[in-house]
XYZ file of C-alpha atoms in Angstrom:
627
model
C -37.762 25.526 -21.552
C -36.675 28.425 -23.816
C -33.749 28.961 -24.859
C -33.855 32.394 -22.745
C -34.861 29.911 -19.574
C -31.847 28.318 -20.535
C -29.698 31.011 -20.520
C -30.809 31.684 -17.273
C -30.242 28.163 -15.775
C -26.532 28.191 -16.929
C -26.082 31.598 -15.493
C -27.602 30.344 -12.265
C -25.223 27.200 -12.471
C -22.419 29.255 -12.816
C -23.397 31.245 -10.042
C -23.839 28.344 -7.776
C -20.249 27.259 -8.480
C -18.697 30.616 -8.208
C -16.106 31.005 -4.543
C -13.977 33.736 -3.003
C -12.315 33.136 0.473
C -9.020 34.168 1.946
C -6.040 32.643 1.432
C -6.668 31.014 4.848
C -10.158 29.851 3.592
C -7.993 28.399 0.694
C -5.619 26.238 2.634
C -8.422 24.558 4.424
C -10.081 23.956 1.279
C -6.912 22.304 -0.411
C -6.660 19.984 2.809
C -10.078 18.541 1.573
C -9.328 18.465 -1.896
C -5.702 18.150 -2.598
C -6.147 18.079 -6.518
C -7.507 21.570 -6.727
C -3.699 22.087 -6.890
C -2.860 20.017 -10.209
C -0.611 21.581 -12.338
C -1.815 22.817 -16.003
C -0.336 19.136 -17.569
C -2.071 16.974 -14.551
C -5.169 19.014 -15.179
C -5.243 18.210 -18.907
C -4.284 14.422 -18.149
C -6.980 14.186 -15.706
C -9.439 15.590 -18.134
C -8.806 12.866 -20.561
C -8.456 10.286 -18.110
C -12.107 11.311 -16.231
C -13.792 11.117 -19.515
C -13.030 7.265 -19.525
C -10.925 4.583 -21.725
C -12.915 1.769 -23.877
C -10.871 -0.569 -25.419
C -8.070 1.183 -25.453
C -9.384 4.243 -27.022
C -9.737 7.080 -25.094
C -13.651 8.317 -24.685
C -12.845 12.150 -24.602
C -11.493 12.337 -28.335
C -14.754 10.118 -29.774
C -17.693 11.478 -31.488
C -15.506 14.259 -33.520
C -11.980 12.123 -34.058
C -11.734 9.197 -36.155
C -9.745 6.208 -36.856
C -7.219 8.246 -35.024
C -7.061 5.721 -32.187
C -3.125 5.108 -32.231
C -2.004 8.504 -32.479
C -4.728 9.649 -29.486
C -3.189 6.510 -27.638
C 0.625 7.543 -28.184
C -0.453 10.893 -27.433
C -1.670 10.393 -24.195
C 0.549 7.686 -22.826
C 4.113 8.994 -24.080
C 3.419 12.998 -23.238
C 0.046 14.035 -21.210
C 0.740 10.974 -18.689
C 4.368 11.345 -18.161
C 3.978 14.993 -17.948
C 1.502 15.229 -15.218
C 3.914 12.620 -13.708
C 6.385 15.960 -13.672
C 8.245 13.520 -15.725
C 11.087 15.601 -18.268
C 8.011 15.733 -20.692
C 6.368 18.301 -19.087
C 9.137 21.241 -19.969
C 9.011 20.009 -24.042
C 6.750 21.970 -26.423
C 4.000 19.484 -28.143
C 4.361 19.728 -31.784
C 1.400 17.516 -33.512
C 3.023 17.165 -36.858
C 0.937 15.633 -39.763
C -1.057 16.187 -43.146
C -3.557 19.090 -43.588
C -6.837 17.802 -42.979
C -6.054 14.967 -40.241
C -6.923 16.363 -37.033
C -4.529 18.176 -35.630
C -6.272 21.184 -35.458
C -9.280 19.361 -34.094
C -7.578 17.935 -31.178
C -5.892 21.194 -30.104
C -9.601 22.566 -30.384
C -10.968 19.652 -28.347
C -8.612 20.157 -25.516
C -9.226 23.815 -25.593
C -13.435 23.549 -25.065
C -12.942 20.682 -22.700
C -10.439 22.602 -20.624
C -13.040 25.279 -20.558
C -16.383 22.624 -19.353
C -13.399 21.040 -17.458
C -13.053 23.478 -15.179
C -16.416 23.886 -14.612
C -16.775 20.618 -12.725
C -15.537 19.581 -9.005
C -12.901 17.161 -10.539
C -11.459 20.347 -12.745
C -11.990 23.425 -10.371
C -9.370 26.225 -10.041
C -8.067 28.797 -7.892
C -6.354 31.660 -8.678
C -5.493 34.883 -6.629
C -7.932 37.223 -7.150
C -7.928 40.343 -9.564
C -4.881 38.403 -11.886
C -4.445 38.472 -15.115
C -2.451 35.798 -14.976
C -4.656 34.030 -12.885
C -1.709 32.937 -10.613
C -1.709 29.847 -8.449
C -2.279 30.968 -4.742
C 0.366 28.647 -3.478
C 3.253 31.272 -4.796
C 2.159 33.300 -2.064
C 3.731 30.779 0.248
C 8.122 31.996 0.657
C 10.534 29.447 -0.962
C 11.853 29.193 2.777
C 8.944 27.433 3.957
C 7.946 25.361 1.140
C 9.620 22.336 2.575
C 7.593 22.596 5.533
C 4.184 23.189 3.385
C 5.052 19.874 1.460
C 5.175 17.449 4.679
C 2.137 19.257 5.910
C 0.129 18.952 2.560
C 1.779 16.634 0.357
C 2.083 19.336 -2.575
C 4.982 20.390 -3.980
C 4.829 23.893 -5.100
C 7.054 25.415 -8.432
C 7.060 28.885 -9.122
C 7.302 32.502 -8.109
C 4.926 35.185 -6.933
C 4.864 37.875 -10.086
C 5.617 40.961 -9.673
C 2.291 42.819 -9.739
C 1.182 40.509 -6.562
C 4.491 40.672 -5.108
C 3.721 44.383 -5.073
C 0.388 44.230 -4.005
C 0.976 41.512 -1.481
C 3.720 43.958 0.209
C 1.470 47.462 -0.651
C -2.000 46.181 -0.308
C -2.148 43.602 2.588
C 0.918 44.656 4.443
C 2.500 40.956 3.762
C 0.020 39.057 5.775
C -0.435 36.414 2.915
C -3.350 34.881 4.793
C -5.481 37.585 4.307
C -4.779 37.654 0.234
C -8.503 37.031 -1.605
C -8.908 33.928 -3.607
C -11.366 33.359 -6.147
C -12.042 29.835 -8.455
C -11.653 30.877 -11.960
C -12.891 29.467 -14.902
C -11.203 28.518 -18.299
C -12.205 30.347 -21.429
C -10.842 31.323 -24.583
C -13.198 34.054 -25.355
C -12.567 36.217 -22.177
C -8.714 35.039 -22.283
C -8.430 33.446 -19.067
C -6.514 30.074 -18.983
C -6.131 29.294 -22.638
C -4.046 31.488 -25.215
C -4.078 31.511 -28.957
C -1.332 32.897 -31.040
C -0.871 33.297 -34.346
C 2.182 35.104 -36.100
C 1.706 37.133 -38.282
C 4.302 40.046 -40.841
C 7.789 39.354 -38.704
C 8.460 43.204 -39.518
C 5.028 44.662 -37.395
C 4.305 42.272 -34.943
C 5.601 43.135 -31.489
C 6.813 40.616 -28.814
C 4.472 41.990 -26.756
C 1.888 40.043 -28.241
C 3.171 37.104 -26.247
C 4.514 38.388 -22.814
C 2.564 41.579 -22.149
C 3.266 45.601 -22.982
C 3.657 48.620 -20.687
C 0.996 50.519 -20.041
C 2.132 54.094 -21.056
C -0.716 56.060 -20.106
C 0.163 55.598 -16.551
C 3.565 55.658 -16.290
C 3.472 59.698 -15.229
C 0.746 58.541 -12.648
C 3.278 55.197 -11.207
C 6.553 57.039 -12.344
C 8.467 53.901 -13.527
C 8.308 51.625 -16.337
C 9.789 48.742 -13.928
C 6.709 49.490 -11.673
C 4.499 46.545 -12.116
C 0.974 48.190 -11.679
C 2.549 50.059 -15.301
C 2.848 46.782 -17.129
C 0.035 44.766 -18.971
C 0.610 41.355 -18.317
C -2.227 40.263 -20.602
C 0.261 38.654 -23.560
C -0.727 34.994 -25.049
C 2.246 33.578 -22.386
C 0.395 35.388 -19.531
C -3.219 34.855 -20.020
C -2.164 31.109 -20.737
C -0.786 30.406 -17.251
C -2.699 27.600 -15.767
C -3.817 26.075 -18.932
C -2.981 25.863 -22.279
C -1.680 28.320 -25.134
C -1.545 27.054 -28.759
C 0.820 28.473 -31.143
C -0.087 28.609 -34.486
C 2.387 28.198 -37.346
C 4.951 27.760 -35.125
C 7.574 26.657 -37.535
C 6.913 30.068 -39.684
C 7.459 32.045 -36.862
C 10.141 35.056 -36.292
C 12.897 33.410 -34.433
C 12.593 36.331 -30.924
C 9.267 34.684 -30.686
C 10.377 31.352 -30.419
C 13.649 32.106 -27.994
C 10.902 32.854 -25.197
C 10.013 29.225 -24.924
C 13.235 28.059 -24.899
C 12.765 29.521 -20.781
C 9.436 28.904 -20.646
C 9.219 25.268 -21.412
C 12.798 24.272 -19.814
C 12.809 26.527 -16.448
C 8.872 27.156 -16.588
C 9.461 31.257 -16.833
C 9.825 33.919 -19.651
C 11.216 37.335 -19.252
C 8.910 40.682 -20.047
C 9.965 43.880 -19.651
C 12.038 45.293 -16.789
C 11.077 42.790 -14.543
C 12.778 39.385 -13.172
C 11.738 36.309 -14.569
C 7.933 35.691 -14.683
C 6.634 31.881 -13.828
C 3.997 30.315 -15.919
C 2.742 27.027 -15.684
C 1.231 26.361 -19.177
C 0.992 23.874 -21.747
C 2.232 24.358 -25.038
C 0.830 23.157 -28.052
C 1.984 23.671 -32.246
C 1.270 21.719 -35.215
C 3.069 21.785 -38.507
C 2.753 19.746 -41.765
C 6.051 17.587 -42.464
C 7.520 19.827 -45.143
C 7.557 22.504 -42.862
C 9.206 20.566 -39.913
C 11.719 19.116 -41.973
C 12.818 22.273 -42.972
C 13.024 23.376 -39.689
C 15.230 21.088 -38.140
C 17.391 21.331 -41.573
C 18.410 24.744 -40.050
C 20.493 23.998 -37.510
C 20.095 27.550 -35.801
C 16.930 25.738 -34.250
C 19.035 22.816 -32.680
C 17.777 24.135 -29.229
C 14.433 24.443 -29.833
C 14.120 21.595 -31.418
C 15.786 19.247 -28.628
C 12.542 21.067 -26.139
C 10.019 19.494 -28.916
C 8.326 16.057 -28.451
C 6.764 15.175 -31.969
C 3.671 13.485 -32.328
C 3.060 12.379 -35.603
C -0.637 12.471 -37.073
C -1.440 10.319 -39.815
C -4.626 10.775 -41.933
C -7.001 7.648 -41.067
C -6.341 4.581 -42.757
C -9.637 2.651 -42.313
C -12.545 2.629 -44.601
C -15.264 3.000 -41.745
C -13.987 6.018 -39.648
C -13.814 7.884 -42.996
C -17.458 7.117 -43.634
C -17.820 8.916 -40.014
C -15.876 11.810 -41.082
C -17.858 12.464 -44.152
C -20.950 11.866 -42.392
C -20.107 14.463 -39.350
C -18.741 16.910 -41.938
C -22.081 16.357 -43.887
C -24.449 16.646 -40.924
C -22.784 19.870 -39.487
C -23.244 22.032 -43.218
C -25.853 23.182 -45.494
C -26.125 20.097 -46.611
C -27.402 18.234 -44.274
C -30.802 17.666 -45.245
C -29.716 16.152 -49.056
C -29.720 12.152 -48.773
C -27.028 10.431 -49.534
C -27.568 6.996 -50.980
C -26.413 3.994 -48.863
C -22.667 3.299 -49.730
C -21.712 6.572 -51.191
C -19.342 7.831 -48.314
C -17.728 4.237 -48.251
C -17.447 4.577 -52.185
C -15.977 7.364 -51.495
C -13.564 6.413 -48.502
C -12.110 3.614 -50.175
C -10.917 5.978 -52.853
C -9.370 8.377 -50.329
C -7.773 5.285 -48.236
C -6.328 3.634 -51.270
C -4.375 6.912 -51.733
C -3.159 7.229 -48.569
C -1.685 3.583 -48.173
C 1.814 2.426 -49.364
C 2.592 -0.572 -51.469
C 4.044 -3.749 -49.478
C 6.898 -5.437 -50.151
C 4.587 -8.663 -49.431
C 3.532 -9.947 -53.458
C 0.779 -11.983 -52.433
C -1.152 -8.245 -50.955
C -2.212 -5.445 -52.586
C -3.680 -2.133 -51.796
C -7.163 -3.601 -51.791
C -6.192 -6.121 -49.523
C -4.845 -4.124 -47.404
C -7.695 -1.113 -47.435
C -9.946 -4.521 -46.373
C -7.457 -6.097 -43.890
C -6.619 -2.754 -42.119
C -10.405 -2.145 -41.488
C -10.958 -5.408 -39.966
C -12.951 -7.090 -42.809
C -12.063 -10.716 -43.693
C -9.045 -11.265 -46.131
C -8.424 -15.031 -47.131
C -5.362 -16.277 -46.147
C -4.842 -13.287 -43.841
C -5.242 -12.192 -40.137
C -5.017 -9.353 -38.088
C -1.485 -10.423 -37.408
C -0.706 -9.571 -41.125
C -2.886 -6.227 -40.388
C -0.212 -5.248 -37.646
C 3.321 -6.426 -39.984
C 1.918 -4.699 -42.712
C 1.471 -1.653 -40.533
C 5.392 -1.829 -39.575
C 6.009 -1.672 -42.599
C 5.804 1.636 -43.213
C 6.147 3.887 -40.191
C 5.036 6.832 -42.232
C 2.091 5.458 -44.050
C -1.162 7.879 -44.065
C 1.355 11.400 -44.253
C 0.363 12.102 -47.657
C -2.698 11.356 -49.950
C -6.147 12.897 -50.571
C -7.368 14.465 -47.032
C -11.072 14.823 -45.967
C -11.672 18.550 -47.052
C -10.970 17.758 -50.883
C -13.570 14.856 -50.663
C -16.212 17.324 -48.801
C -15.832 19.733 -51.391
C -16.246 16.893 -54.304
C -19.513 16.148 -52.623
C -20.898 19.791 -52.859
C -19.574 19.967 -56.577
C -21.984 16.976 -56.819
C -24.904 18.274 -55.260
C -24.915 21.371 -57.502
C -23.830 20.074 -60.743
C -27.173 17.345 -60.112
C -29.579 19.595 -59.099
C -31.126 17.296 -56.971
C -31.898 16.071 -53.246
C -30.543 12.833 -54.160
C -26.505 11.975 -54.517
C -25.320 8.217 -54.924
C -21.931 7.109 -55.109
C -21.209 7.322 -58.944
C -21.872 10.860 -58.949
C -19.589 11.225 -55.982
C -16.984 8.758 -58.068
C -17.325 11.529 -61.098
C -16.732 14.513 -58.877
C -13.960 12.722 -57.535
C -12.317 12.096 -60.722
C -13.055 15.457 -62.512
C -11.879 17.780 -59.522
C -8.243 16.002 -59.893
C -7.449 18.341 -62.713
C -8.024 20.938 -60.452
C -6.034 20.296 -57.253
C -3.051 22.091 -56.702
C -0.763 19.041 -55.599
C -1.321 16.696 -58.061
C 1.018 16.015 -60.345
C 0.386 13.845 -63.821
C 1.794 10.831 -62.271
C -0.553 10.825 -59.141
C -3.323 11.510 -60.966
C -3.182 8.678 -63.210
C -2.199 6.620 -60.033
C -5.741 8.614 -58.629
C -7.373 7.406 -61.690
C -6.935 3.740 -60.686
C -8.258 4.403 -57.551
C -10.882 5.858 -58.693
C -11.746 2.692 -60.649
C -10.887 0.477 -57.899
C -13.631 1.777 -55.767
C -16.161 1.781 -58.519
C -15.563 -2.286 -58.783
C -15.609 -2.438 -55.110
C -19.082 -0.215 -55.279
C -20.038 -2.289 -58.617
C -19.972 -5.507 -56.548
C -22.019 -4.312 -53.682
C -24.730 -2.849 -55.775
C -25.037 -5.854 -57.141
C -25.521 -7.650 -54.028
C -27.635 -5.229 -52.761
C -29.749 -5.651 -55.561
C -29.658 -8.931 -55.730
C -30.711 -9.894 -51.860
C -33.330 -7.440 -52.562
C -35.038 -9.318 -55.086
C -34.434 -12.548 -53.024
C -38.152 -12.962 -51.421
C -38.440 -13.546 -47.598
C -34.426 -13.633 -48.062
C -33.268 -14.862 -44.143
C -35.874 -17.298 -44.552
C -34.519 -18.852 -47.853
C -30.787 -17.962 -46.495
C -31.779 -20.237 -43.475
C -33.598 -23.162 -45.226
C -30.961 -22.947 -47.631
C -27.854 -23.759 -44.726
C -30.287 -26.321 -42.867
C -30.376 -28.751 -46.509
C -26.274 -27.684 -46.361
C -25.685 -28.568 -43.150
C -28.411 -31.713 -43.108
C -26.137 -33.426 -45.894
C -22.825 -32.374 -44.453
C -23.632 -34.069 -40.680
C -24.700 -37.559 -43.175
C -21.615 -36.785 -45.468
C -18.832 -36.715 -41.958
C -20.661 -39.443 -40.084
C -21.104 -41.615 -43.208
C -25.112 -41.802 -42.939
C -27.676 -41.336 -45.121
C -30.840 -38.709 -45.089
C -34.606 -39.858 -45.434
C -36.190 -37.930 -48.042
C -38.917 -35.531 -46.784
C -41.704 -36.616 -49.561
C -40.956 -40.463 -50.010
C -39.651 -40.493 -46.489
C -36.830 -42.940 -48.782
C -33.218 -43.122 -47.799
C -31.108 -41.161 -50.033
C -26.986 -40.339 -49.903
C -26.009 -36.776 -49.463
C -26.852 -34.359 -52.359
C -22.528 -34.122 -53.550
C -23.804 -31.517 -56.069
C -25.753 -29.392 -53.682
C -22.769 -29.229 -51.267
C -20.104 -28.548 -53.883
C -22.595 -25.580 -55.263
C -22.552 -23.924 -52.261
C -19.077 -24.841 -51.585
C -17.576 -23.674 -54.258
C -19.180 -19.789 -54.251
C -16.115 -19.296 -52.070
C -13.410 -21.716 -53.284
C -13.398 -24.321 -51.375
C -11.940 -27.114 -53.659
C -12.291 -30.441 -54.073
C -9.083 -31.770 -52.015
C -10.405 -29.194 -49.277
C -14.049 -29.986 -48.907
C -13.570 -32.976 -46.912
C -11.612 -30.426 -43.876
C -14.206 -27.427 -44.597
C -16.938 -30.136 -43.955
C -15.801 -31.356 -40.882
C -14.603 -27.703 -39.819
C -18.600 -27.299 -39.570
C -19.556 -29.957 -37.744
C -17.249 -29.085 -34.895
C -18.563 -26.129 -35.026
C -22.020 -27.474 -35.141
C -21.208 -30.014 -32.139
C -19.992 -26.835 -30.223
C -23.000 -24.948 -30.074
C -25.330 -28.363 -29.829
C -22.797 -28.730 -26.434
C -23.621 -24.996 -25.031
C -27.454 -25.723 -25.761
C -27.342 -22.634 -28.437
C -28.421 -23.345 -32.541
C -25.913 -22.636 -34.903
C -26.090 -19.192 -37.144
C -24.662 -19.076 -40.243
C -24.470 -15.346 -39.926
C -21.787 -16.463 -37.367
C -19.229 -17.996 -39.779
C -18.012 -14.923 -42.361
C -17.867 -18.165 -44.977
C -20.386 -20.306 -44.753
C -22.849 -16.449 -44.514
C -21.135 -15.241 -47.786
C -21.129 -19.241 -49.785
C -25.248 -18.875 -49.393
C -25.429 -15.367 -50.101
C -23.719 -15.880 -53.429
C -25.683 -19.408 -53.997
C -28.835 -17.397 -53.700
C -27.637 -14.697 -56.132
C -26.130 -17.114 -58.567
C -29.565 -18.818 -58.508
C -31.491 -15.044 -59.163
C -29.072 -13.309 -61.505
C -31.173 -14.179 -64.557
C -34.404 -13.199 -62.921
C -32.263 -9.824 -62.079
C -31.103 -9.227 -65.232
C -34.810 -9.589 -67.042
C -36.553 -7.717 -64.831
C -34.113 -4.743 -64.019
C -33.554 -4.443 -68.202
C -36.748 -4.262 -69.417
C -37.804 -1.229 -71.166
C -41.396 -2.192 -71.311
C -41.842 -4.969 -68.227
C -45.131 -6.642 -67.834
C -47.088 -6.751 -65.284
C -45.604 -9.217 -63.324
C -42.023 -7.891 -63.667
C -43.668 -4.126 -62.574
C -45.321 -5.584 -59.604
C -41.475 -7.462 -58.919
C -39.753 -4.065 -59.403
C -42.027 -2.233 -57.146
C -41.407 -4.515 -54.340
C -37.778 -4.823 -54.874
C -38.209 -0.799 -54.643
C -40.014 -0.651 -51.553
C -37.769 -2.827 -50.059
C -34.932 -1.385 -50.965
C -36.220 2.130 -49.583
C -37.520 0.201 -46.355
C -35.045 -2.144 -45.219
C -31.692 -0.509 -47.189
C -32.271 3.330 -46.710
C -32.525 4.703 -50.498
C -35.232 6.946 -51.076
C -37.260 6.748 -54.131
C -34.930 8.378 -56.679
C -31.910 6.846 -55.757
C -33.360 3.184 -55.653
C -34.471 3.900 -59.019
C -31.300 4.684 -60.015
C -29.639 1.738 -58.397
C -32.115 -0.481 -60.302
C -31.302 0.879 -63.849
C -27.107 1.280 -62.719
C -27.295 -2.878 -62.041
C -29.561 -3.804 -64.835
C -27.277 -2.416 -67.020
C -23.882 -3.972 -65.227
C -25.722 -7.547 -65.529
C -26.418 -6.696 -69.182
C -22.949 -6.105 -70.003
């Protein structure tokens, strides 16, 4: 299909799910599907809820939110589900307070486009009275007298008032027979203002309030004779076209205090006044964010006592795990200019361990630092630690990830990098340089973080040093699983005749030998085990061993973090020297070219470098083994 065919095929889908009836036509509709009724929070709640919950994280934030899993869960669970309870939530304003750069923005946007597709489906459809610019819920049309009577026949409880244009037009235009008023299903969009509202303050001194809650229309008030006539009014302010849905309000915090009185009604009694008319009913949801410095100084002023108490806070913490900010570089990498540059493997971990290290807090704990705790909070393997430790440490500090480097600053690093190279080709030292000169730069820095940056800065390039070095190394390792695997058979061979006190024939002689001690202790002792503790570690494995035998499945060293990272660094041990020769040589003979050309290929077809940056990997270790 073309893209014009496929402009087509939405139109005709739209079509398709396009109604108008009666208000009669309506009811019977609603007795089939009750939820057509939801208010604006339920709607939202249902949204999220539909999109469906994996492991505790909620689908409809993944794919463009990251490592934000907590905050998305406390989000949820202690406003959106309440509120569409009609719990006391509901009439607070949601104020998503956090650094710049960690997602509130992006979570206000992804409600407002999924409100919008939302709507669009069966689960989401709404119904508004027809020719509103408020798109008002047709159940207002029903008098207060009877509404008792309306909620034991259809289970709904309705809130609000009719406004005053289709109080008008229901007396003027259908001669108060409310069945015959027209309904129409709407649908949510920000562009054509219908169901979600924007607004942004701007100069106190030349904005008018009418930017939230409608103007009078002046070029008609000879024609209607009456500025309290309601065909004479606009209702098409942020408050009004917002009714239904959702209206974010930008800057909140900075805005001119009139402004911020209307919601004081709004959220609390669910109305707002505009012009000469009685109080208008809106059934919105309000959204703000804020940095902290801003909302402290807001509730310093205690002229915003009120407003404040109809606030429920959700903090937003920058990310504080080494993997989702790999995620966020790559998505902010894959939706620019710069998408088609390659990035070496490791270079947006490089350069997420840098920005998580800055964004953690020291613990009061002596035997963990900042390293161990970038590692423990992202799940990797800490010795003498569990994700037990990972959850105390968290408590720690309740207001860990509100300050440190955020996303942007890194992103613009990275395209520093690209154009001071010149090339198609970025790795994770240039990213580490770009990183470290742009800190004289930043506006927020001050002498004492940057040298603190500095360290940071180093820290990842050990981390980095370490796993170029491995990378190398397995590289170089020929038919690697293969000698990984024969490597942990010998291991395990002697360690089954070491714990059940037997002895091994020897595969040549076919001879009875004792267990090779020194082979066991080499592995062994790659990862610390000493000599008091070999005995437990060896027995540890046989249990394990006996386990699997049990379940009729072989035992993978892969399996145990351990015993997979003792071999590993037996094998390298065993090829540094090899590494080291080959990688250094300024003039390598033909045997070491043939070496490096396979260690090259295999590097570009089982690690993801391309030609230049394997190269440059090659040359980066030879020279950290030469040192």
């Amino acid at each position: 299909m073309t893209i014009l065919d496929k402009i087509q095929s939405c139109r005709a889908e739209e079509e398709k799910l396009r109604w108008e009836g009666t208000f009669r036509e309506y009811l019977d509709l609603l007795k089939k599907h009750p939820h057509i009724a939801m208010p604006a929070h339920a709607r939202i709640h249902e949204m999220i809820r539909s999109a469906g919950v994996e492991k505790d994280q909620y689908s409809f934030f993944s794919g463009e939110l990251f490592g934000l899993d907590e905050a998305i869960k406390r989000l949820v669970e202690e406003y959106f589900h309440p509120a569409a309870k009609k719990l006391d939530v509901r009439k607070r304003i949601l104020l998503l307070m956090g650094p710049v750069g960690g997602g509130k923005s992006t979570i206000v946007s992804m409600l407002k486009r999924g409100l919008e597709q939302f709507t669009r489906t069966d689960a989401g459809a709404v119904y508004a009275i027809k020719h509103c610019q408020m798109a008002e819920d047709p159940l207002h049309l029903i008098p207060r007298e009877l509404r008792d009577e309306f909620f034991d026949e259809y289970g709904i409880r309705i809130e609000g008032s009719l406004s005053p244009l289709n109080s008008f037009r229901l007396e003027h235009e259908f001669g108060g027979r409310i069945e015959d008023v027209p309904v129409e299903r709407i649908f949510f969009s920000e562009d054509r203002r219908r169901g979600i509202g924007t607004f942004s303050p701007s100069d106190p001194k030349s904005q008018d309030i009418a930017d939230l809650t409608g103007s009078i229309d002046f070029s008609t008030i000879a024609e209607f004779g009456s500025e309290s006539d309601p065909r004479a009014y606009r209702f098409d302010g942020e408050l009004n076209i917002a009714n239904r849905g959702l209206m974010e309000f930008q800057e909140m915090l900075k805005c001119d205090e009139k402004f911020l009185w209307h919601l004081l009604s709004l959220t609390q009694e669910g109305n707002f006044k505009a012009g000469r008319f009685a109080l208008i009913s809106a059934d919105e949801m309000i959204i703000a964010h804020t940095n902290e410095t801003e909302y402290r100084s807001f509730i310093a002023d205690k002229k915003n006592e009120a407003l404040h108490s109809r606030m429920i806070v959700m903090p937003v913490p920058y990310n504080l795990k080494v993997s989702e900010e790999e995620k966020i570089y790559e998505k902010m990498v894959h939706e620019s200019e710069a998408a088609d540059v390659h990035f070496a493997p490791h270079t947006f971990r490089t350069a997420a361990m840098f920005t998580i290290l800055t964004r953690l807090k020291e613990s009061s704990r002596s035997n963990i630092d900042l390293v161990m705790k970038m590692k423990l909070y992202d799940g990797a393997a800490v010795e003498g630690l569990t994700g037990l430790d990972a959850a105390e440490l968290r408590k720690e500090h309740l207001d860990e990830g509100m300050d440190g480097i955020d996303p942007r600053y890194v992103m613009n690093r990275i395209s520093a990098a690209i154009i001071k190279k010149g090339t198609n080709s970025i790795n994770a030292l240039d990213v580490l340089r770009s990183l470290k000169d742009g800190l004289d730069s930043h506006p927020s820095i001050s002498q004492e973080i940057r040298a603190k940056y500095l360290q940071f800065i180093s820290e990842a390039r050990k981390q980095y040093d370490e796993t170029a070095k491995k990378e190398v190394q397995r590289a170089f390792v020929y038919s690697y699983e293969e000698s990984a695997r024969a490597m942990m058979d010998n291991y395990l061979d002697n360690v089954e005749a070491y714990c059940n006190k037997t002895k091994l024939n020897d595969p040549l002689t076919g001879e009875e030998m004792n267990p090779d001690e020194r082979l066991m202790r080499s592995i062994e002792e790659q990862i610390g085990i000493s000599e008091n503790a070999k005995k437990s570690f060896r027995e540890e494995m046989l249990i394990r061993i006996s386990a699997y035998a049990r379940k009729g499945k072989k035992f993978d060293y892969r399996e145990h973090d351990r015993l997979r990272e003792a071999i590993q660094k037996k094998l390298f041990s065993d090829l540094k020297d090899v590494v080291k020769i080959t990688t250094s040589s300024v003039a390598p003979d033909e045997q070491q070219l043939k070496k490096m050309n396979e260690v090259t290929a295999r590097l570009i077809d089982e690690c993801g470098y391309n030609s230049v940056s394997a190269n440059e990997l090659l040359r980066y270790v030879g020279g950290l083994l030469n040192r």
